[in-house]
Amino acid sequence: METILKIEEIEKYYGNKSSLTKAINNLSFEVEKGEFVAIMGASGSGKTTLLNLISTIDKVTSGHIYVGGEDITKLRGNRLNKFRREELGFIFQDFNLLDTLTAYENIALALSIQNVKAHDIDERIKKVAGELSIKEVLNKYPYQMSGGQKQRVASARAIITNPKLILADEPTGALDSKSAKMLLERFQYLNKELQATILMVTHDAFTASYATRVIFIKDGKIFNEIHRGEDTRREFFDKIIDVVTMLGGDLNDAL
């Protein structure tokens, strides 16, 4: 298997000498190509910090992060911008769509920046729109779409460039249960059929149950890790709940 993401003994401190907070504590793990990994943990556990470090929004205090074999902790300037543009796909809780552009134009923007030819852009958008069931909204503006449609458009924008790694930050957080289920089923399709590698931060056990592996973080360290294997989604959900219980978390306000 090809290792897409390698986290190697990373630490992250905030504050100064008189008041230091260790958000990430000597954390290491790997994600192979084609995996769908969920990161769970209580508020303040370090899961969002971890995502920010992988996405290069923030910088590690020590340690290394490799994406596709490249140490991204050493990237600067144009090389860093190129990495963000071409190697990562981002899916945010609040969609981050441009209100003045149609769904088609929002998705196309990522390819336009890469100077992809107009004909190729059109072909790729139609293909991904079919995969995510959003063909009917391509000519609509964000205000004309439901939350679920906007999130699927945002997902299309994230995967259209064929990134090595898709990072999803609470992707179902702003969706109703029906829209969330539809989006997660699309994630499963992208993962199984297109071999998309997805790393998703979530507080929700139902959302995490769609992944193939769940990593639980507590106090900036890995607390536990479970694999779905041959389990049904319901069986995997029950195992996730068991770990949540061990963590001492309340599903309603922690995980």
mmCIF file of N, CA and C in Angstrom, residues 49-177:
data_model
loop_
_atom_site.group_PDB
_atom_site.id
_atom_site.type_symbol
_atom_site.label_atom_id
_atom_site.label_comp_id
_atom_site.label_asym_id
_atom_site.label_seq_id
_atom_site.Cartn_x
_atom_site.Cartn_y
_atom_site.Cartn_z
ATOM 1 N N THR A 49 -6.729 21.130 15.935
ATOM 2 C CA THR A 49 -5.324 21.543 15.789
ATOM 3 C C THR A 49 -4.602 20.611 14.826
ATOM 4 N N LEU A 50 -4.841 19.313 14.975
ATOM 5 C CA LEU A 50 -4.218 18.327 14.090
ATOM 6 C C LEU A 50 -4.587 18.599 12.634
ATOM 7 N N LEU A 51 -5.862 18.842 12.370
ATOM 8 C CA LEU A 51 -6.304 19.119 11.004
ATOM 9 C C LEU A 51 -5.652 20.394 10.476
ATOM 10 N N ASN A 52 -5.533 21.391 11.324
ATOM 11 C CA ASN A 52 -4.900 22.649 10.908
ATOM 12 C C ASN A 52 -3.429 22.463 10.563
ATOM 13 N N LEU A 53 -2.763 21.565 11.284
ATOM 14 C CA LEU A 53 -1.351 21.286 11.005
ATOM 15 C C LEU A 53 -1.191 20.545 9.683
ATOM 16 N N ILE A 54 -2.058 19.564 9.431
ATOM 17 C CA ILE A 54 -1.986 18.801 8.179
ATOM 18 C C ILE A 54 -2.316 19.687 6.984
ATOM 19 N N SER A 55 -3.263 20.603 7.183
ATOM 20 C CA SER A 55 -3.690 21.483 6.080
ATOM 21 C C SER A 55 -2.745 22.665 5.886
ATOM 22 N N THR A 56 -1.708 22.773 6.719
ATOM 23 C CA THR A 56 -0.697 23.842 6.697
ATOM 24 C C THR A 56 -1.277 25.210 7.081
ATOM 25 N N ILE A 57 -2.467 25.233 7.675
ATOM 26 C CA ILE A 57 -3.002 26.475 8.230
ATOM 27 C C ILE A 57 -2.149 26.889 9.420
ATOM 28 N N ASP A 58 -1.639 25.889 10.153
ATOM 29 C CA ASP A 58 -0.782 26.113 11.310
ATOM 30 C C ASP A 58 0.509 25.316 11.125
ATOM 31 N N LYS A 59 1.527 25.617 11.933
ATOM 32 C CA LYS A 59 2.822 24.954 11.817
ATOM 33 C C LYS A 59 3.122 24.150 13.077
ATOM 34 N N VAL A 60 3.776 23.007 12.892
ATOM 35 C CA VAL A 60 4.149 22.173 14.036
ATOM 36 C C VAL A 60 5.239 22.871 14.850
ATOM 37 N N THR A 61 5.283 22.576 16.163
ATOM 38 C CA THR A 61 6.390 23.040 16.998
ATOM 39 C C THR A 61 7.594 22.128 16.781
ATOM 40 N N SER A 62 7.314 20.829 16.661
ATOM 41 C CA SER A 62 8.362 19.855 16.340
ATOM 42 C C SER A 62 7.727 18.645 15.661
ATOM 43 N N GLY A 63 8.562 17.840 15.013
ATOM 44 C CA GLY A 63 8.064 16.677 14.282
ATOM 45 C C GLY A 63 7.881 16.959 12.810
ATOM 46 N N HIS A 64 7.359 15.967 12.097
ATOM 47 C CA HIS A 64 7.235 16.085 10.637
ATOM 48 C C HIS A 64 5.902 15.528 10.157
ATOM 49 N N ILE A 65 5.399 16.114 9.081
ATOM 50 C CA ILE A 65 4.190 15.632 8.417
ATOM 51 C C ILE A 65 4.531 15.431 6.940
ATOM 52 N N TYR A 66 4.307 14.215 6.458
ATOM 53 C CA TYR A 66 4.596 13.898 5.064
ATOM 54 C C TYR A 66 3.288 13.627 4.315
ATOM 55 N N VAL A 67 3.126 14.230 3.156
ATOM 56 C CA VAL A 67 2.001 13.952 2.267
ATOM 57 C C VAL A 67 2.581 13.510 0.926
ATOM 58 N N GLY A 68 2.258 12.265 0.545
ATOM 59 C CA GLY A 68 2.832 11.733 -0.688
ATOM 60 C C GLY A 68 4.341 11.677 -0.655
ATOM 61 N N GLY A 69 4.906 11.482 0.539
ATOM 62 C CA GLY A 69 6.353 11.371 0.678
ATOM 63 C C GLY A 69 7.082 12.685 0.850
ATOM 64 N N GLU A 70 6.389 13.811 0.717
ATOM 65 C CA GLU A 70 7.021 15.127 0.843
ATOM 66 C C GLU A 70 6.780 15.703 2.237
ATOM 67 N N ASP A 71 7.855 16.192 2.845
ATOM 68 C CA ASP A 71 7.769 16.780 4.181
ATOM 69 C C ASP A 71 7.162 18.179 4.062
ATOM 70 N N ILE A 72 5.882 18.296 4.367
ATOM 71 C CA ILE A 72 5.186 19.575 4.161
ATOM 72 C C ILE A 72 5.523 20.594 5.254
ATOM 73 N N THR A 73 6.151 20.139 6.349
ATOM 74 C CA THR A 73 6.542 21.088 7.396
ATOM 75 C C THR A 73 7.698 21.980 6.932
ATOM 76 N N LYS A 74 8.336 21.606 5.832
ATOM 77 C CA LYS A 74 9.471 22.389 5.320
ATOM 78 C C LYS A 74 9.099 23.270 4.123
ATOM 79 N N LEU A 75 7.838 23.183 3.689
ATOM 80 C CA LEU A 75 7.433 23.952 2.510
ATOM 81 C C LEU A 75 7.237 25.424 2.861
ATOM 82 N N ARG A 76 7.640 26.291 1.937
ATOM 83 C CA ARG A 76 7.484 27.731 2.108
ATOM 84 C C ARG A 76 7.110 28.377 0.765
ATOM 85 N N GLY A 77 6.525 29.554 0.818
ATOM 86 C CA GLY A 77 6.285 30.368 -0.367
ATOM 87 C C GLY A 77 5.492 29.676 -1.459
ATOM 88 N N ASN A 78 6.020 29.756 -2.688
ATOM 89 C CA ASN A 78 5.311 29.212 -3.851
ATOM 90 C C ASN A 78 5.127 27.704 -3.779
ATOM 91 N N ARG A 79 6.108 27.006 -3.192
ATOM 92 C CA ARG A 79 5.994 25.546 -3.075
ATOM 93 C C ARG A 79 4.844 25.182 -2.146
ATOM 94 N N LEU A 80 4.675 25.959 -1.080
ATOM 95 C CA LEU A 80 3.580 25.717 -0.147
ATOM 96 C C LEU A 80 2.237 26.009 -0.804
ATOM 97 N N ASN A 81 2.154 27.102 -1.556
ATOM 98 C CA ASN A 81 0.917 27.452 -2.267
ATOM 99 C C ASN A 81 0.550 26.384 -3.292
ATOM 100 N N LYS A 82 1.561 25.871 -3.993
ATOM 101 C CA LYS A 82 1.336 24.826 -4.998
ATOM 102 C C LYS A 82 0.826 23.547 -4.331
ATOM 103 N N PHE A 83 1.399 23.220 -3.187
ATOM 104 C CA PHE A 83 0.955 22.040 -2.450
ATOM 105 C C PHE A 83 -0.504 22.173 -2.042
ATOM 106 N N ARG A 84 -0.885 23.314 -1.468
ATOM 107 C CA ARG A 84 -2.269 23.525 -1.045
ATOM 108 C C ARG A 84 -3.232 23.450 -2.222
ATOM 109 N N ARG A 85 -2.789 23.996 -3.351
ATOM 110 C CA ARG A 85 -3.650 24.089 -4.533
ATOM 111 C C ARG A 85 -3.833 22.743 -5.219
ATOM 112 N N GLU A 86 -2.783 21.925 -5.252
ATOM 113 C CA GLU A 86 -2.799 20.721 -6.087
ATOM 114 C C GLU A 86 -2.878 19.397 -5.317
ATOM 115 N N GLU A 87 -2.421 19.384 -4.068
ATOM 116 C CA GLU A 87 -2.328 18.111 -3.358
ATOM 117 C C GLU A 87 -3.434 17.900 -2.321
ATOM 118 N N LEU A 88 -4.070 19.000 -1.869
ATOM 119 C CA LEU A 88 -5.096 18.911 -0.838
ATOM 120 C C LEU A 88 -6.457 19.327 -1.364
ATOM 121 N N GLY A 89 -7.503 18.680 -0.850
ATOM 122 C CA GLY A 89 -8.871 19.109 -1.091
ATOM 123 C C GLY A 89 -9.512 19.411 0.251
ATOM 124 N N PHE A 90 -10.218 20.532 0.359
ATOM 125 C CA PHE A 90 -10.808 20.949 1.633
ATOM 126 C C PHE A 90 -12.322 20.933 1.565
ATOM 127 N N ILE A 91 -12.950 20.362 2.596
ATOM 128 C CA ILE A 91 -14.412 20.409 2.726
ATOM 129 C C ILE A 91 -14.714 20.960 4.113
ATOM 130 N N PHE A 92 -15.344 22.146 4.154
ATOM 131 C CA PHE A 92 -15.587 22.838 5.412
ATOM 132 C C PHE A 92 -17.044 22.710 5.848
ATOM 133 N N GLN A 93 -17.262 22.877 7.151
ATOM 134 C CA GLN A 93 -18.616 22.796 7.692
ATOM 135 C C GLN A 93 -19.524 23.875 7.106
ATOM 136 N N ASP A 94 -18.968 25.077 6.876
ATOM 137 C CA ASP A 94 -19.808 26.180 6.393
ATOM 138 C C ASP A 94 -19.703 26.377 4.873
ATOM 139 N N PHE A 95 -19.273 25.340 4.166
ATOM 140 C CA PHE A 95 -19.278 25.245 2.697
ATOM 141 C C PHE A 95 -18.214 26.109 2.018
ATOM 142 N N ASN A 96 -18.094 27.412 2.408
ATOM 143 C CA ASN A 96 -17.119 28.326 1.803
ATOM 144 C C ASN A 96 -17.289 28.480 0.291
ATOM 145 N N LEU A 97 -18.536 28.473 -0.176
ATOM 146 C CA LEU A 97 -18.805 28.736 -1.589
ATOM 147 C C LEU A 97 -18.869 30.251 -1.821
ATOM 148 N N LEU A 98 -18.520 30.674 -3.018
ATOM 149 C CA LEU A 98 -18.605 32.096 -3.380
ATOM 150 C C LEU A 98 -20.030 32.398 -3.835
ATOM 151 N N ASP A 99 -20.690 33.327 -3.145
ATOM 152 C CA ASP A 99 -22.105 33.612 -3.391
ATOM 153 C C ASP A 99 -22.394 34.153 -4.782
ATOM 154 N N THR A 100 -21.406 34.813 -5.394
ATOM 155 C CA THR A 100 -21.628 35.449 -6.703
ATOM 156 C C THR A 100 -21.380 34.500 -7.876
ATOM 157 N N LEU A 101 -21.000 33.262 -7.570
ATOM 158 C CA LEU A 101 -20.740 32.271 -8.618
ATOM 159 C C LEU A 101 -21.761 31.140 -8.545
ATOM 160 N N THR A 102 -22.095 30.578 -9.697
ATOM 161 C CA THR A 102 -22.968 29.408 -9.729
ATOM 162 C C THR A 102 -22.203 28.200 -9.191
ATOM 163 N N ALA A 103 -22.918 27.108 -8.980
ATOM 164 C CA ALA A 103 -22.272 25.875 -8.538
ATOM 165 C C ALA A 103 -21.187 25.461 -9.535
ATOM 166 N N TYR A 104 -21.537 25.529 -10.805
ATOM 167 C CA TYR A 104 -20.584 25.166 -11.870
ATOM 168 C C TYR A 104 -19.321 26.018 -11.759
ATOM 169 N N GLU A 105 -19.505 27.332 -11.593
ATOM 170 C CA GLU A 105 -18.368 28.250 -11.538
ATOM 171 C C GLU A 105 -17.549 28.057 -10.271
ATOM 172 N N ASN A 106 -18.210 27.745 -9.153
ATOM 173 C CA ASN A 106 -17.483 27.468 -7.917
ATOM 174 C C ASN A 106 -16.572 26.260 -8.071
ATOM 175 N N ILE A 107 -17.092 25.219 -8.725
ATOM 176 C CA ILE A 107 -16.299 24.005 -8.932
ATOM 177 C C ILE A 107 -15.182 24.258 -9.945
ATOM 178 N N ALA A 108 -15.509 25.014 -10.987
ATOM 179 C CA ALA A 108 -14.547 25.282 -12.064
ATOM 180 C C ALA A 108 -13.362 26.116 -11.595
ATOM 181 N N LEU A 109 -13.597 26.934 -10.584
ATOM 182 C CA LEU A 109 -12.560 27.858 -10.123
ATOM 183 C C LEU A 109 -11.263 27.141 -9.771
ATOM 184 N N ALA A 110 -11.392 25.998 -9.085
ATOM 185 C CA ALA A 110 -10.206 25.245 -8.675
ATOM 186 C C ALA A 110 -9.376 24.792 -9.879
ATOM 187 N N LEU A 111 -10.061 24.440 -10.981
ATOM 188 C CA LEU A 111 -9.353 24.000 -12.187
ATOM 189 C C LEU A 111 -8.824 25.180 -12.988
ATOM 190 N N SER A 112 -9.557 26.282 -12.976
ATOM 191 C CA SER A 112 -9.118 27.479 -13.701
ATOM 192 C C SER A 112 -7.784 27.977 -13.162
ATOM 193 N N ILE A 113 -7.638 27.912 -11.843
ATOM 194 C CA ILE A 113 -6.391 28.342 -11.200
ATOM 195 C C ILE A 113 -5.217 27.491 -11.678
ATOM 196 N N GLN A 114 -5.508 26.228 -12.035
ATOM 197 C CA GLN A 114 -4.469 25.327 -12.529
ATOM 198 C C GLN A 114 -4.291 25.407 -14.046
ATOM 199 N N ASN A 115 -5.000 26.362 -14.669
ATOM 200 C CA ASN A 115 -4.919 26.580 -16.127
ATOM 201 C C ASN A 115 -5.349 25.362 -16.941
ATOM 202 N N VAL A 116 -6.336 24.630 -16.430
ATOM 203 C CA VAL A 116 -6.900 23.504 -17.173
ATOM 204 C C VAL A 116 -7.757 24.063 -18.316
ATOM 205 N N LYS A 117 -7.718 23.418 -19.476
ATOM 206 C CA LYS A 117 -8.469 23.894 -20.642
ATOM 207 C C LYS A 117 -9.976 23.813 -20.397
ATOM 208 N N ALA A 118 -10.707 24.776 -20.991
ATOM 209 C CA ALA A 118 -12.155 24.905 -20.772
ATOM 210 C C ALA A 118 -12.898 23.604 -21.088
ATOM 211 N N HIS A 119 -12.524 22.921 -22.169
ATOM 212 C CA HIS A 119 -13.186 21.675 -22.561
ATOM 213 C C HIS A 119 -12.995 20.598 -21.500
ATOM 214 N N ASP A 120 -11.761 20.521 -20.980
ATOM 215 C CA ASP A 120 -11.463 19.526 -19.947
ATOM 216 C C ASP A 120 -12.200 19.852 -18.648
ATOM 217 N N ILE A 121 -12.288 21.149 -18.329
ATOM 218 C CA ILE A 121 -13.016 21.579 -17.132
ATOM 219 C C ILE A 121 -14.467 21.120 -17.217
ATOM 220 N N ASP A 122 -15.089 21.355 -18.368
ATOM 221 C CA ASP A 122 -16.494 20.994 -18.562
ATOM 222 C C ASP A 122 -16.702 19.492 -18.396
ATOM 223 N N GLU A 123 -15.831 18.707 -18.990
ATOM 224 C CA GLU A 123 -15.934 17.242 -18.899
ATOM 225 C C GLU A 123 -15.809 16.776 -17.447
ATOM 226 N N ARG A 124 -14.834 17.318 -16.739
ATOM 227 C CA ARG A 124 -14.575 16.886 -15.364
ATOM 228 C C ARG A 124 -15.695 17.304 -14.416
ATOM 229 N N ILE A 125 -16.251 18.488 -14.644
ATOM 230 C CA ILE A 125 -17.352 18.946 -13.790
ATOM 231 C C ILE A 125 -18.587 18.075 -14.000
ATOM 232 N N LYS A 126 -18.904 17.759 -15.238
ATOM 233 C CA LYS A 126 -20.066 16.915 -15.507
ATOM 234 C C LYS A 126 -19.900 15.527 -14.893
ATOM 235 N N LYS A 127 -18.677 15.019 -14.914
ATOM 236 C CA LYS A 127 -18.400 13.696 -14.343
ATOM 237 C C LYS A 127 -18.602 13.721 -12.825
ATOM 238 N N VAL A 128 -17.996 14.702 -12.153
ATOM 239 C CA VAL A 128 -18.096 14.762 -10.690
ATOM 240 C C VAL A 128 -19.508 15.127 -10.243
ATOM 241 N N ALA A 129 -20.216 15.917 -11.053
ATOM 242 C CA ALA A 129 -21.603 16.276 -10.733
ATOM 243 C C ALA A 129 -22.488 15.035 -10.747
ATOM 244 N N GLY A 130 -22.203 14.118 -11.667
ATOM 245 C CA GLY A 130 -22.942 12.861 -11.716
ATOM 246 C C GLY A 130 -22.647 11.994 -10.504
ATOM 247 N N GLU A 131 -21.367 11.952 -10.107
ATOM 248 C CA GLU A 131 -20.959 11.135 -8.961
ATOM 249 C C GLU A 131 -21.567 11.636 -7.648
ATOM 250 N N LEU A 132 -21.777 12.952 -7.554
ATOM 251 C CA LEU A 132 -22.301 13.543 -6.321
ATOM 252 C C LEU A 132 -23.774 13.949 -6.434
ATOM 253 N N SER A 133 -24.402 13.593 -7.552
ATOM 254 C CA SER A 133 -25.836 13.862 -7.762
ATOM 255 C C SER A 133 -26.184 15.347 -7.614
ATOM 256 N N ILE A 134 -25.441 16.195 -8.322
ATOM 257 C CA ILE A 134 -25.707 17.644 -8.253
ATOM 258 C C ILE A 134 -25.858 18.272 -9.646
ATOM 259 N N LYS A 135 -26.128 17.452 -10.656
ATOM 260 C CA LYS A 135 -26.265 17.996 -12.011
ATOM 261 C C LYS A 135 -27.350 19.059 -12.087
ATOM 262 N N GLU A 136 -28.431 18.856 -11.307
ATOM 263 C CA GLU A 136 -29.584 19.763 -11.402
ATOM 264 C C GLU A 136 -29.327 21.128 -10.779
ATOM 265 N N VAL A 137 -28.220 21.290 -10.036
ATOM 266 C CA VAL A 137 -27.961 22.591 -9.400
ATOM 267 C C VAL A 137 -26.747 23.315 -9.980
ATOM 268 N N LEU A 138 -26.156 22.783 -11.022
ATOM 269 C CA LEU A 138 -24.922 23.378 -11.557
ATOM 270 C C LEU A 138 -25.091 24.839 -11.966
ATOM 271 N N ASN A 139 -26.286 25.216 -12.417
ATOM 272 C CA ASN A 139 -26.507 26.597 -12.854
ATOM 273 C C ASN A 139 -27.157 27.471 -11.784
ATOM 274 N N LYS A 140 -27.258 26.938 -10.563
ATOM 275 C CA LYS A 140 -27.855 27.706 -9.469
ATOM 276 C C LYS A 140 -26.776 28.371 -8.623
ATOM 277 N N TYR A 141 -27.166 29.465 -7.951
ATOM 278 C CA TYR A 141 -26.286 30.150 -7.017
ATOM 279 C C TYR A 141 -26.481 29.547 -5.619
ATOM 280 N N PRO A 142 -25.504 29.704 -4.734
ATOM 281 C CA PRO A 142 -25.613 29.099 -3.401
ATOM 282 C C PRO A 142 -26.925 29.398 -2.675
ATOM 283 N N TYR A 143 -27.452 30.625 -2.806
ATOM 284 C CA TYR A 143 -28.687 30.969 -2.089
ATOM 285 C C TYR A 143 -29.898 30.202 -2.623
ATOM 286 N N GLN A 144 -29.756 29.600 -3.796
ATOM 287 C CA GLN A 144 -30.849 28.840 -4.397
ATOM 288 C C GLN A 144 -30.772 27.344 -4.057
ATOM 289 N N MET A 145 -29.762 26.951 -3.286
ATOM 290 C CA MET A 145 -29.546 25.529 -2.980
ATOM 291 C C MET A 145 -29.839 25.216 -1.519
ATOM 292 N N SER A 146 -30.145 23.955 -1.252
ATOM 293 C CA SER A 146 -30.293 23.483 0.127
ATOM 294 C C SER A 146 -28.911 23.302 0.733
ATOM 295 N N GLY A 147 -28.874 23.116 2.063
ATOM 296 C CA GLY A 147 -27.595 22.885 2.732
ATOM 297 C C GLY A 147 -26.880 21.658 2.203
ATOM 298 N N GLY A 148 -27.641 20.594 1.975
ATOM 299 C CA GLY A 148 -27.046 19.370 1.455
ATOM 300 C C GLY A 148 -26.463 19.545 0.061
ATOM 301 N N GLN A 149 -27.174 20.296 -0.786
ATOM 302 C CA GLN A 149 -26.679 20.552 -2.140
ATOM 303 C C GLN A 149 -25.403 21.386 -2.097
ATOM 304 N N LYS A 150 -25.390 22.401 -1.224
ATOM 305 C CA LYS A 150 -24.195 23.247 -1.112
ATOM 306 C C LYS A 150 -22.993 22.433 -0.634
ATOM 307 N N GLN A 151 -23.226 21.523 0.307
ATOM 308 C CA GLN A 151 -22.113 20.726 0.806
ATOM 309 C C GLN A 151 -21.600 19.767 -0.259
ATOM 310 N N ARG A 152 -22.482 19.233 -1.086
ATOM 311 C CA ARG A 152 -22.034 18.352 -2.172
ATOM 312 C C ARG A 152 -21.303 19.131 -3.267
ATOM 313 N N VAL A 153 -21.712 20.372 -3.505
ATOM 314 C CA VAL A 153 -20.974 21.240 -4.440
ATOM 315 C C VAL A 153 -19.580 21.515 -3.877
ATOM 316 N N ALA A 154 -19.517 21.811 -2.579
ATOM 317 C CA ALA A 154 -18.221 22.044 -1.935
ATOM 318 C C ALA A 154 -17.344 20.794 -2.012
ATOM 319 N N SER A 155 -17.967 19.625 -1.893
ATOM 320 C CA SER A 155 -17.227 18.369 -1.997
ATOM 321 C C SER A 155 -16.709 18.171 -3.416
ATOM 322 N N ALA A 156 -17.531 18.523 -4.394
ATOM 323 C CA ALA A 156 -17.113 18.419 -5.799
ATOM 324 C C ALA A 156 -15.913 19.317 -6.063
ATOM 325 N N ARG A 157 -15.958 20.527 -5.513
ATOM 326 C CA ARG A 157 -14.831 21.461 -5.674
ATOM 327 C C ARG A 157 -13.557 20.887 -5.057
ATOM 328 N N ALA A 158 -13.711 20.168 -3.941
ATOM 329 C CA ALA A 158 -12.552 19.610 -3.245
ATOM 330 C C ALA A 158 -11.902 18.460 -4.007
ATOM 331 N N ILE A 159 -12.717 17.648 -4.696
ATOM 332 C CA ILE A 159 -12.157 16.445 -5.334
ATOM 333 C C ILE A 159 -11.846 16.639 -6.814
ATOM 334 N N ILE A 160 -12.300 17.757 -7.408
ATOM 335 C CA ILE A 160 -12.189 17.951 -8.856
ATOM 336 C C ILE A 160 -10.734 17.974 -9.332
ATOM 337 N N THR A 161 -9.811 18.380 -8.438
ATOM 338 C CA THR A 161 -8.405 18.465 -8.823
ATOM 339 C C THR A 161 -7.649 17.156 -8.593
ATOM 340 N N ASN A 162 -8.382 16.103 -8.188
ATOM 341 C CA ASN A 162 -7.765 14.804 -7.885
ATOM 342 C C ASN A 162 -6.644 14.928 -6.854
ATOM 343 N N PRO A 163 -6.936 15.529 -5.697
ATOM 344 C CA PRO A 163 -5.890 15.719 -4.678
ATOM 345 C C PRO A 163 -5.460 14.402 -4.060
ATOM 346 N N LYS A 164 -4.243 14.393 -3.512
ATOM 347 C CA LYS A 164 -3.761 13.186 -2.825
ATOM 348 C C LYS A 164 -4.591 12.915 -1.577
ATOM 349 N N LEU A 165 -5.035 13.999 -0.925
ATOM 350 C CA LEU A 165 -5.705 13.861 0.361
ATOM 351 C C LEU A 165 -6.854 14.861 0.463
ATOM 352 N N ILE A 166 -8.035 14.359 0.877
ATOM 353 C CA ILE A 166 -9.190 15.227 1.109
ATOM 354 C C ILE A 166 -9.361 15.396 2.610
ATOM 355 N N LEU A 167 -9.370 16.647 3.067
ATOM 356 C CA LEU A 167 -9.551 16.961 4.480
ATOM 357 C C LEU A 167 -10.950 17.508 4.688
ATOM 358 N N ALA A 168 -11.710 16.881 5.580
ATOM 359 C CA ALA A 168 -13.090 17.298 5.836
ATOM 360 C C ALA A 168 -13.237 17.696 7.303
ATOM 361 N N ASP A 169 -13.640 18.942 7.541
ATOM 362 C CA ASP A 169 -13.780 19.466 8.898
ATOM 363 C C ASP A 169 -15.253 19.559 9.263
ATOM 364 N N GLU A 170 -15.731 18.611 10.076
ATOM 365 C CA GLU A 170 -17.148 18.564 10.485
ATOM 366 C C GLU A 170 -18.076 18.746 9.280
ATOM 367 N N PRO A 171 -17.929 17.917 8.227
ATOM 368 C CA PRO A 171 -18.662 18.153 6.981
ATOM 369 C C PRO A 171 -20.174 18.059 7.089
ATOM 370 N N THR A 172 -20.680 17.367 8.124
ATOM 371 C CA THR A 172 -22.137 17.225 8.273
ATOM 372 C C THR A 172 -22.701 18.144 9.358
ATOM 373 N N GLY A 173 -21.843 18.958 9.942
ATOM 374 C CA GLY A 173 -22.240 19.763 11.091
ATOM 375 C C GLY A 173 -23.389 20.725 10.832
ATOM 376 N N ALA A 174 -23.513 21.221 9.593
ATOM 377 C CA ALA A 174 -24.556 22.203 9.276
ATOM 378 C C ALA A 174 -25.721 21.588 8.503
ATOM 379 N N LEU A 175 -25.774 20.247 8.467
ATOM 380 C CA LEU A 175 -26.777 19.569 7.649
ATOM 381 C C LEU A 175 -27.833 18.877 8.499
ATOM 382 N N ASP A 176 -29.054 18.749 7.925
ATOM 383 C CA ASP A 176 -30.073 17.926 8.579
ATOM 384 C C ASP A 176 -29.716 16.454 8.374
ATOM 385 N N SER A 177 -30.388 15.573 9.082
ATOM 386 C CA SER A 177 -30.005 14.155 9.086
ATOM 387 C C SER A 177 -30.080 13.516 7.701
#
